[in-house]
Amino acid sequence: MITNALRRPSTFGLPLALALTLCTSCSRAPSFEILGSFFPAWLVCLALGLVLTTAGHWILSRVHVVLAVPILTYPSLTALFTFALWLSFFR
């Protein structure tokens, strides 16, 4: 008697898995047309994130907030703004 552990896998599973990987593809990446050239949306979100980080640095310096580790704070702030913009515009 053959138990379930000794059974060979069915030959139907592998072609089905391959067919499903071909069916699930990425949709077209969102892009903007700026002056006749298409830019990826993440690049625009990154540029806006850098601008917002610069504005945040200006505000923090005007209020005289001293950061303990600015080399970690500003890249993290840039990433936060970039991801928040991406989620709010391209969710």
PDB file of C-alpha atoms in Angstrom:
ATOM      1  CA  MET A   1       0.000   0.000   0.000  1.00  0.00           C
ATOM      2  CA  ILE A   2       1.343   3.463  -0.918  1.00  0.00           C
ATOM      3  CA  THR A   3       1.016   6.190   1.678  1.00  0.00           C
ATOM      4  CA  ASN A   4       0.614   9.903   0.968  1.00  0.00           C
ATOM      5  CA  ALA A   5       4.269  10.568   1.813  1.00  0.00           C
ATOM      6  CA  LEU A   6       5.474   8.165  -0.901  1.00  0.00           C
ATOM      7  CA  ARG A   7       3.184   9.445  -3.640  1.00  0.00           C
ATOM      8  CA  ARG A   8       4.712  11.256  -6.556  1.00  0.00           C
ATOM      9  CA  PRO A   9       3.456  14.797  -7.084  1.00  0.00           C
ATOM     10  CA  SER A  10       0.923  15.124  -9.836  1.00  0.00           C
ATOM     11  CA  THR A  11       2.092  16.356 -13.210  1.00  0.00           C
ATOM     12  CA  PHE A  12      -0.829  18.772 -13.290  1.00  0.00           C
ATOM     13  CA  GLY A  13       0.585  21.065 -10.580  1.00  0.00           C
ATOM     14  CA  LEU A  14       3.776  22.215 -12.340  1.00  0.00           C
ATOM     15  CA  PRO A  15       2.156  23.378 -15.605  1.00  0.00           C
ATOM     16  CA  LEU A  16      -0.578  25.082 -13.603  1.00  0.00           C
ATOM     17  CA  ALA A  17       1.981  26.946 -11.489  1.00  0.00           C
ATOM     18  CA  LEU A  18       3.866  28.049 -14.608  1.00  0.00           C
ATOM     19  CA  ALA A  19       0.674  29.219 -16.280  1.00  0.00           C
ATOM     20  CA  LEU A  20      -0.315  31.219 -13.209  1.00  0.00           C
ATOM     21  CA  THR A  21       3.056  32.982 -13.082  1.00  0.00           C
ATOM     22  CA  LEU A  22       2.609  34.032 -16.696  1.00  0.00           C
ATOM     23  CA  CYS A  23      -0.893  35.338 -15.997  1.00  0.00           C
ATOM     24  CA  THR A  24       0.120  37.480 -13.037  1.00  0.00           C
ATOM     25  CA  SER A  25       2.146  40.297 -14.462  1.00  0.00           C
ATOM     26  CA  CYS A  26       2.810  43.798 -13.296  1.00  0.00           C
ATOM     27  CA  SER A  27       0.580  46.503 -14.583  1.00  0.00           C
ATOM     28  CA  ARG A  28       2.090  49.376 -16.479  1.00  0.00           C
ATOM     29  CA  ALA A  29       4.139  51.601 -14.208  1.00  0.00           C
ATOM     30  CA  PRO A  30       2.606  55.031 -13.601  1.00  0.00           C
ATOM     31  CA  SER A  31       4.555  57.791 -15.275  1.00  0.00           C
ATOM     32  CA  PHE A  32       4.261  61.515 -15.869  1.00  0.00           C
ATOM     33  CA  GLU A  33       4.914  63.408 -19.041  1.00  0.00           C
ATOM     34  CA  ILE A  34       7.151  66.354 -18.149  1.00  0.00           C
ATOM     35  CA  LEU A  35       8.342  68.503 -21.068  1.00  0.00           C
ATOM     36  CA  GLY A  36       7.778  65.673 -23.545  1.00  0.00           C
ATOM     37  CA  SER A  37       9.649  63.021 -21.558  1.00  0.00           C
ATOM     38  CA  PHE A  38       8.106  60.314 -19.402  1.00  0.00           C
ATOM     39  CA  PHE A  39       9.385  60.070 -15.835  1.00  0.00           C
ATOM     40  CA  PRO A  40       8.524  57.273 -13.428  1.00  0.00           C
ATOM     41  CA  ALA A  41       6.152  58.312 -10.685  1.00  0.00           C
ATOM     42  CA  TRP A  42       8.530  57.205  -7.928  1.00  0.00           C
ATOM     43  CA  LEU A  43      11.108  59.680  -9.216  1.00  0.00           C
ATOM     44  CA  VAL A  44       8.629  62.528  -8.939  1.00  0.00           C
ATOM     45  CA  CYS A  45       7.664  61.387  -5.418  1.00  0.00           C
ATOM     46  CA  LEU A  46      11.352  61.242  -4.451  1.00  0.00           C
ATOM     47  CA  ALA A  47      11.969  64.771  -5.739  1.00  0.00           C
ATOM     48  CA  LEU A  48       8.963  66.072  -3.811  1.00  0.00           C
ATOM     49  CA  GLY A  49      10.118  64.152  -0.741  1.00  0.00           C
ATOM     50  CA  LEU A  50      13.500  65.890  -0.938  1.00  0.00           C
ATOM     51  CA  VAL A  51      11.798  69.268  -1.245  1.00  0.00           C
ATOM     52  CA  LEU A  52       9.607  68.515   1.775  1.00  0.00           C
ATOM     53  CA  THR A  53      12.642  67.351   3.764  1.00  0.00           C
ATOM     54  CA  THR A  54      14.428  70.597   2.939  1.00  0.00           C
ATOM     55  CA  ALA A  55      11.375  72.526   4.103  1.00  0.00           C
ATOM     56  CA  GLY A  56      11.299  70.421   7.274  1.00  0.00           C
ATOM     57  CA  HIS A  57      14.975  71.181   7.905  1.00  0.00           C
ATOM     58  CA  TRP A  58      14.301  74.890   7.478  1.00  0.00           C
ATOM     59  CA  ILE A  59      11.358  74.757   9.892  1.00  0.00           C
ATOM     60  CA  LEU A  60      13.359  72.772  12.470  1.00  0.00           C
ATOM     61  CA  SER A  61      16.267  75.196  12.279  1.00  0.00           C
ATOM     62  CA  ARG A  62      13.949  78.218  12.658  1.00  0.00           C
ATOM     63  CA  VAL A  63      12.382  76.682  15.778  1.00  0.00           C
ATOM     64  CA  HIS A  64      15.875  75.795  17.109  1.00  0.00           C
ATOM     65  CA  VAL A  65      15.280  72.058  17.429  1.00  0.00           C
ATOM     66  CA  VAL A  66      18.557  70.193  17.890  1.00  0.00           C
ATOM     67  CA  LEU A  67      18.571  66.698  16.395  1.00  0.00           C
ATOM     68  CA  ALA A  68      20.638  64.004  18.089  1.00  0.00           C
ATOM     69  CA  VAL A  69      21.522  62.087  14.906  1.00  0.00           C
ATOM     70  CA  PRO A  70      20.793  64.218  11.830  1.00  0.00           C
ATOM     71  CA  ILE A  71      22.596  61.791   9.499  1.00  0.00           C
ATOM     72  CA  LEU A  72      19.824  59.279  10.215  1.00  0.00           C
ATOM     73  CA  THR A  73      16.972  61.728  10.661  1.00  0.00           C
ATOM     74  CA  TYR A  74      17.008  63.437   7.282  1.00  0.00           C
ATOM     75  CA  PRO A  75      17.192  60.303   5.082  1.00  0.00           C
ATOM     76  CA  SER A  76      14.415  58.780   7.191  1.00  0.00           C
ATOM     77  CA  LEU A  77      12.362  61.939   6.802  1.00  0.00           C
ATOM     78  CA  THR A  78      12.940  61.845   3.039  1.00  0.00           C
ATOM     79  CA  ALA A  79      11.812  58.213   2.905  1.00  0.00           C
ATOM     80  CA  LEU A  80       8.750  59.006   5.015  1.00  0.00           C
ATOM     81  CA  PHE A  81       7.696  61.859   2.734  1.00  0.00           C
ATOM     82  CA  THR A  82       8.420  59.839  -0.423  1.00  0.00           C
ATOM     83  CA  PHE A  83       6.411  56.810   0.683  1.00  0.00           C
ATOM     84  CA  ALA A  84       3.557  58.956   1.982  1.00  0.00           C
ATOM     85  CA  LEU A  85       3.343  60.781  -1.344  1.00  0.00           C
ATOM     86  CA  TRP A  86       3.449  57.500  -3.256  1.00  0.00           C
ATOM     87  CA  LEU A  87       0.677  56.007  -1.131  1.00  0.00           C
ATOM     88  CA  SER A  88      -1.505  59.082  -1.287  1.00  0.00           C
ATOM     89  CA  PHE A  89      -1.251  59.525  -5.069  1.00  0.00           C
ATOM     90  CA  PHE A  90      -0.799  55.966  -6.415  1.00  0.00           C
ATOM     91  CA  ARG A  91      -2.553  53.701  -3.962  1.00  0.00           C
TER      92      ARG A  91
END
